[in-house]
mmCIF file with all atom_site columns, C-alpha atoms in Angstrom:
data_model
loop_
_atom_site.group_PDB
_atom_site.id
_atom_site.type_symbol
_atom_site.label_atom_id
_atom_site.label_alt_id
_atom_site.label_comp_id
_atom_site.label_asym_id
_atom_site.label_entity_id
_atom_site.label_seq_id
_atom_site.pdbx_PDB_ins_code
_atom_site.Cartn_x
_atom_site.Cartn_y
_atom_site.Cartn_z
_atom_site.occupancy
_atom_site.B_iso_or_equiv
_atom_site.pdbx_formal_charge
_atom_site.auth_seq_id
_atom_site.auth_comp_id
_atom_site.auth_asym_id
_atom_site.auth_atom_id
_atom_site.pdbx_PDB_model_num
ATOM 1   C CA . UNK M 1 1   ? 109.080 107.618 105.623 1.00 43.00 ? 396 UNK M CA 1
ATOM 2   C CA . UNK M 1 2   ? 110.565 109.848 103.293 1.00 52.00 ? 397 UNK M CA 1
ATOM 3   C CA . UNK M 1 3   ? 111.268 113.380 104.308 1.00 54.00 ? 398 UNK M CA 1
ATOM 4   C CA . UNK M 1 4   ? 113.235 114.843 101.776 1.00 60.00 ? 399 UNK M CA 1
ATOM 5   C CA . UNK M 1 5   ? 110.221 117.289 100.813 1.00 59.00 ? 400 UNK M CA 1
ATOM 6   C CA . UNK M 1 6   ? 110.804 118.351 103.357 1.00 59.00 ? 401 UNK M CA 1
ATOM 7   C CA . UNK M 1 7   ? 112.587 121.698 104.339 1.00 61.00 ? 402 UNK M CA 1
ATOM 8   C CA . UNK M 1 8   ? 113.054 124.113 106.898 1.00 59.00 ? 403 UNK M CA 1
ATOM 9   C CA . UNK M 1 9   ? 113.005 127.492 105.912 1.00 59.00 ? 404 UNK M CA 1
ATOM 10  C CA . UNK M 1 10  ? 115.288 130.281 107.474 1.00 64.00 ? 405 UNK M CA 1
ATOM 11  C CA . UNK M 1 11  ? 112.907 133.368 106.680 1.00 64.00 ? 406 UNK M CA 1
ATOM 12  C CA . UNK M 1 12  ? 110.122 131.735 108.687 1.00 67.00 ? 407 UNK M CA 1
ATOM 13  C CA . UNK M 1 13  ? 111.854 129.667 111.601 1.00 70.00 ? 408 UNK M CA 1
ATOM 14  C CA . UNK M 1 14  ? 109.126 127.974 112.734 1.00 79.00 ? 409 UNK M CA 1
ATOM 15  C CA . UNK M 1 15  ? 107.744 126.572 109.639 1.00 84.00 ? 410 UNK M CA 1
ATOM 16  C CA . UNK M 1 16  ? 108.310 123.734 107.825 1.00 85.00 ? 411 UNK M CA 1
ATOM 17  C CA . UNK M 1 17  ? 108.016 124.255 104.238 1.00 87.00 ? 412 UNK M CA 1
ATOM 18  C CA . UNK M 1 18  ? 105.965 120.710 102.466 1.00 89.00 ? 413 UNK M CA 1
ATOM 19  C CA . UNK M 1 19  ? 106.486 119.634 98.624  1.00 89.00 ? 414 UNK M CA 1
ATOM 20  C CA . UNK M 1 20  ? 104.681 116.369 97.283  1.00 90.00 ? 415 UNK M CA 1
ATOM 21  C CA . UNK M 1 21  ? 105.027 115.980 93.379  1.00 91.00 ? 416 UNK M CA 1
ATOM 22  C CA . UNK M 1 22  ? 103.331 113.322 91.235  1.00 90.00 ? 417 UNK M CA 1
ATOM 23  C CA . UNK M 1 23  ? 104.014 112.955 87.083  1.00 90.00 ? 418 UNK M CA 1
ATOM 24  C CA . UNK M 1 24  ? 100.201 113.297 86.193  1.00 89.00 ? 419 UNK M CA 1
ATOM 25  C CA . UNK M 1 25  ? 98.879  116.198 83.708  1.00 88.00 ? 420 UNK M CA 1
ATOM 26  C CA . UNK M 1 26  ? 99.838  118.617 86.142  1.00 90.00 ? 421 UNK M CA 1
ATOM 27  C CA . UNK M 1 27  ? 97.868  121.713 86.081  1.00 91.00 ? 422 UNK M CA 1
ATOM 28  C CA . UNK M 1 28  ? 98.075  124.817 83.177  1.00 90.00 ? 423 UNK M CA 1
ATOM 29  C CA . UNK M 1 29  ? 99.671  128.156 85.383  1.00 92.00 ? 424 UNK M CA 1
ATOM 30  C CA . UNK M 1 30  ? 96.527  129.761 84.297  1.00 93.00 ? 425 UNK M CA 1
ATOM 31  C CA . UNK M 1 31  ? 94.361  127.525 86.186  1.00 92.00 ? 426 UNK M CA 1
ATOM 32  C CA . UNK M 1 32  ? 96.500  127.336 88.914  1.00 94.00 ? 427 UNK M CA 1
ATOM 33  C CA . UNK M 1 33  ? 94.647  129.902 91.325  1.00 93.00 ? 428 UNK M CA 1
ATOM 34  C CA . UNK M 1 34  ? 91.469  129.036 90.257  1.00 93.00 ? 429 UNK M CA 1
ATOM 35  C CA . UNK M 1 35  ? 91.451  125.415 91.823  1.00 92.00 ? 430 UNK M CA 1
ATOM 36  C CA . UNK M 1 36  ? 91.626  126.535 94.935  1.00 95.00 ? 431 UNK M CA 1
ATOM 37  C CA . UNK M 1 37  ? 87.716  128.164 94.586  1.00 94.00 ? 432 UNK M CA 1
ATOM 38  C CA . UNK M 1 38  ? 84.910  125.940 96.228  1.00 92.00 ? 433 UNK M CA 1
ATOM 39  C CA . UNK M 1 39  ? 83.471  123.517 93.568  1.00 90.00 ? 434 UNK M CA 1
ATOM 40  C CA . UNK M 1 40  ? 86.618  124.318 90.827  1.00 87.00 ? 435 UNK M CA 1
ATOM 41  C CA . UNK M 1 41  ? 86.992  121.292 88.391  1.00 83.00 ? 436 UNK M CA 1
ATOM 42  C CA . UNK M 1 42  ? 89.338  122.171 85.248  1.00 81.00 ? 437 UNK M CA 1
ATOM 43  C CA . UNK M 1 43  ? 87.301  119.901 83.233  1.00 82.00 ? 438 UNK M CA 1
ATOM 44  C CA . UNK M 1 44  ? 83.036  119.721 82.827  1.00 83.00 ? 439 UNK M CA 1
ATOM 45  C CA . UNK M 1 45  ? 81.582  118.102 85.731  1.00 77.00 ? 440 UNK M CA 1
ATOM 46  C CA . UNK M 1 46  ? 80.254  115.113 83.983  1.00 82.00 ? 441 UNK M CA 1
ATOM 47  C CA . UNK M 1 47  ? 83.398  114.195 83.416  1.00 85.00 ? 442 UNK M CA 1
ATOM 48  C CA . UNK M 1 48  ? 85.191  114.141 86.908  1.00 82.00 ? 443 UNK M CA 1
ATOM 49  C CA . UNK M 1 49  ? 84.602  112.475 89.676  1.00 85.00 ? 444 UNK M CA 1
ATOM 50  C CA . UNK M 1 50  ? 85.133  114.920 92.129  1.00 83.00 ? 445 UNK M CA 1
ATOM 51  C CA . UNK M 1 51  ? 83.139  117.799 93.540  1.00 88.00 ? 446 UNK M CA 1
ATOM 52  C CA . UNK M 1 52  ? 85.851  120.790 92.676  1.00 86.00 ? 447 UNK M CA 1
ATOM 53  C CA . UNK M 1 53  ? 86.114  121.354 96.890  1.00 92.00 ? 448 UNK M CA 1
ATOM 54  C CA . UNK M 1 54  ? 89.023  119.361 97.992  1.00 92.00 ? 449 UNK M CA 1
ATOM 55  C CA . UNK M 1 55  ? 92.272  122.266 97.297  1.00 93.00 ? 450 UNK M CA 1
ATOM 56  C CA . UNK M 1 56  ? 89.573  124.754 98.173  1.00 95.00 ? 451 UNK M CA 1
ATOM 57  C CA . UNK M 1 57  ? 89.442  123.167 102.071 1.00 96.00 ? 452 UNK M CA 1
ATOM 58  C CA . UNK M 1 58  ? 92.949  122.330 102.358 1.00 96.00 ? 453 UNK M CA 1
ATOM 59  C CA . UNK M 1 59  ? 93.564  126.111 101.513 1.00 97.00 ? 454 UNK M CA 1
ATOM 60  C CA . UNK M 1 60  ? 91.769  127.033 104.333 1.00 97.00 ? 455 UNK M CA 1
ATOM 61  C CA . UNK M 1 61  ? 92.887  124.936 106.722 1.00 96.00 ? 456 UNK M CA 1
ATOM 62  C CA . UNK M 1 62  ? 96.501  125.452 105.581 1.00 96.00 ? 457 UNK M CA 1
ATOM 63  C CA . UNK M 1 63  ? 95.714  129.407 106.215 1.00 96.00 ? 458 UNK M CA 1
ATOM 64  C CA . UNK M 1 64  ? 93.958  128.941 109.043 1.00 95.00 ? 459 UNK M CA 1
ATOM 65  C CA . UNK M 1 65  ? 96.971  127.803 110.917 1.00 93.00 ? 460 UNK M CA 1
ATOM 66  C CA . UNK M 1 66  ? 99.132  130.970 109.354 1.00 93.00 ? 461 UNK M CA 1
ATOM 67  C CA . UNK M 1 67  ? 100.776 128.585 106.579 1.00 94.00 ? 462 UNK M CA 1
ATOM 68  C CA . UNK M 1 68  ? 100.506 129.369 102.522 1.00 95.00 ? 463 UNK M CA 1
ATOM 69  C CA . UNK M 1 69  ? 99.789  126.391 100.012 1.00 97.00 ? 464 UNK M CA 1
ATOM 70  C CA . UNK M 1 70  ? 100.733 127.827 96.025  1.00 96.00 ? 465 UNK M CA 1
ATOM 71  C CA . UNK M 1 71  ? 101.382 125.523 93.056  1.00 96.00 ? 466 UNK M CA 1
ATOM 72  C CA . UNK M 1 72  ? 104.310 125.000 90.962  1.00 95.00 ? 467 UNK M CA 1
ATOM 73  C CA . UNK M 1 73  ? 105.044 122.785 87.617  1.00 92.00 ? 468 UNK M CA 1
ATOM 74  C CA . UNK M 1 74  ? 106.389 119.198 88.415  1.00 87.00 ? 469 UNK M CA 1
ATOM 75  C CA . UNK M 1 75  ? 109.923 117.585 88.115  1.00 82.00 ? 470 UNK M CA 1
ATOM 76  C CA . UNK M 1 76  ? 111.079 117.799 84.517  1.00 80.00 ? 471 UNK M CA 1
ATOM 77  C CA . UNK M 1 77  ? 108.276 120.088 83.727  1.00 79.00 ? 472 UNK M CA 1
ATOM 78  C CA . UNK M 1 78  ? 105.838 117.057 84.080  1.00 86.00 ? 473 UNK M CA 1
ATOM 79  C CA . UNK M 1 79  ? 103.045 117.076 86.679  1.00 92.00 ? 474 UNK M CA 1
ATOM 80  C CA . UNK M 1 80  ? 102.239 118.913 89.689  1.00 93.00 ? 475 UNK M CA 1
ATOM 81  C CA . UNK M 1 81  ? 104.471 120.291 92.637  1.00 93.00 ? 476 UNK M CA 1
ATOM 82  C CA . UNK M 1 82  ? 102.361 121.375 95.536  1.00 94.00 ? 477 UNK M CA 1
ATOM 83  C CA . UNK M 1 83  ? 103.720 123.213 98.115  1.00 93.00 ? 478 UNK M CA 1
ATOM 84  C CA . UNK M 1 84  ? 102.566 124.440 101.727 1.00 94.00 ? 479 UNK M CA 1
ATOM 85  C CA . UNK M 1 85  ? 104.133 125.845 104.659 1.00 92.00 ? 480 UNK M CA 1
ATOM 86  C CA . UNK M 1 86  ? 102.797 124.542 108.235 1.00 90.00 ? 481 UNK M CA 1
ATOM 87  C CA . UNK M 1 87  ? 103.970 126.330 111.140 1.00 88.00 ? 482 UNK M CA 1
ATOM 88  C CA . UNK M 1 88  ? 104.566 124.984 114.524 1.00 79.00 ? 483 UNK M CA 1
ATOM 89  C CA . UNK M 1 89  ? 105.252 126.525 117.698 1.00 71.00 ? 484 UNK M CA 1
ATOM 90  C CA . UNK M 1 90  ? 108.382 127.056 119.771 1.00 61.00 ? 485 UNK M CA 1
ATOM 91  C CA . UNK M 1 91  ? 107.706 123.913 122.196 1.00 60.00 ? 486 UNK M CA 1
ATOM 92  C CA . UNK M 1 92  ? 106.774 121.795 119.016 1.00 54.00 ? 487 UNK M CA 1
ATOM 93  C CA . UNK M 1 93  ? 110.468 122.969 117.524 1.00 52.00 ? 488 UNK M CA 1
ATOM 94  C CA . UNK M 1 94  ? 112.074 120.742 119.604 1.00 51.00 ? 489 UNK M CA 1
ATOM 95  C CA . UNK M 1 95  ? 110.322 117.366 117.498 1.00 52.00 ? 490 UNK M CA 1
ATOM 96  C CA . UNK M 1 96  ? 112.182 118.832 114.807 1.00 52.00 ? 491 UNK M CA 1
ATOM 97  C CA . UNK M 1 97  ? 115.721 118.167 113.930 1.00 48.00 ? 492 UNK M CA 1
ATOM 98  C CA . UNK M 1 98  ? 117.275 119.702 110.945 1.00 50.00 ? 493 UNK M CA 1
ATOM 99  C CA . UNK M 1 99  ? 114.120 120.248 108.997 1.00 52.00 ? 494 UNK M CA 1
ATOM 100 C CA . UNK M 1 100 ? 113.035 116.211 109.964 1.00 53.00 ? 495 UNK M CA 1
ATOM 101 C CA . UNK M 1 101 ? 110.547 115.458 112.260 1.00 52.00 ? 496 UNK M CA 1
ATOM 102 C CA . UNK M 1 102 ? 112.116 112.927 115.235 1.00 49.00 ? 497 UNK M CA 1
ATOM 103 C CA . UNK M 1 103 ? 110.052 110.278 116.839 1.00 45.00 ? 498 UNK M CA 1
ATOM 104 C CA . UNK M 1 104 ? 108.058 110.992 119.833 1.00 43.00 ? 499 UNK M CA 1
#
């Protein structure tokens, strides 16, 4: 597995900070708070497949657990970098080693 979005982050020691990036359309910054609102599509609904809910629960559940999830623009200004922070506790910190998680 790769792990090198991954990154441990020394203002908030017992987080770990997530980045996955794809090379899609990526998303305008103007829009880019906006898709995290329940039922948010960026384009008319008969024309996505979607319902507009998925970043909206992921938000959540990244904030219920004290994390942050924001949006950036890709690699090479192409696509879409999304990034969260998950937070784990003092007796989970010792699964991680230098900002990768360890088997077991």
């Amino acid at each position: 597995m790769d792990m090198s979005g991954l990154k441990r982050l020394p203002s908030l020691p017992h987080a770990i900070e997530f980045t996955v990036t794809d090379d899609g359309p990526g998303i305008p910054e103007r829009f880019r708070e906006r898709v995290f609102g329940m039922f948010q599509t960026l384009k008319p609904r008969d024309e996505v497949e979607g319902s507009g809910m998925g970043l909206a629960i992921v938000k959540k559940l990244i904030e219920i657990q004290g994390g942050k999830i924001w949006l950036t623009e890709g690699q090479a200004g192409q696509g879409l970098s999304v990034h969260f922070t998950w937070p784990y506790s003092k007796r989970e910190s010792t699964n991680v080693i230098d900002g990768k998680f360890a088997a077991g």
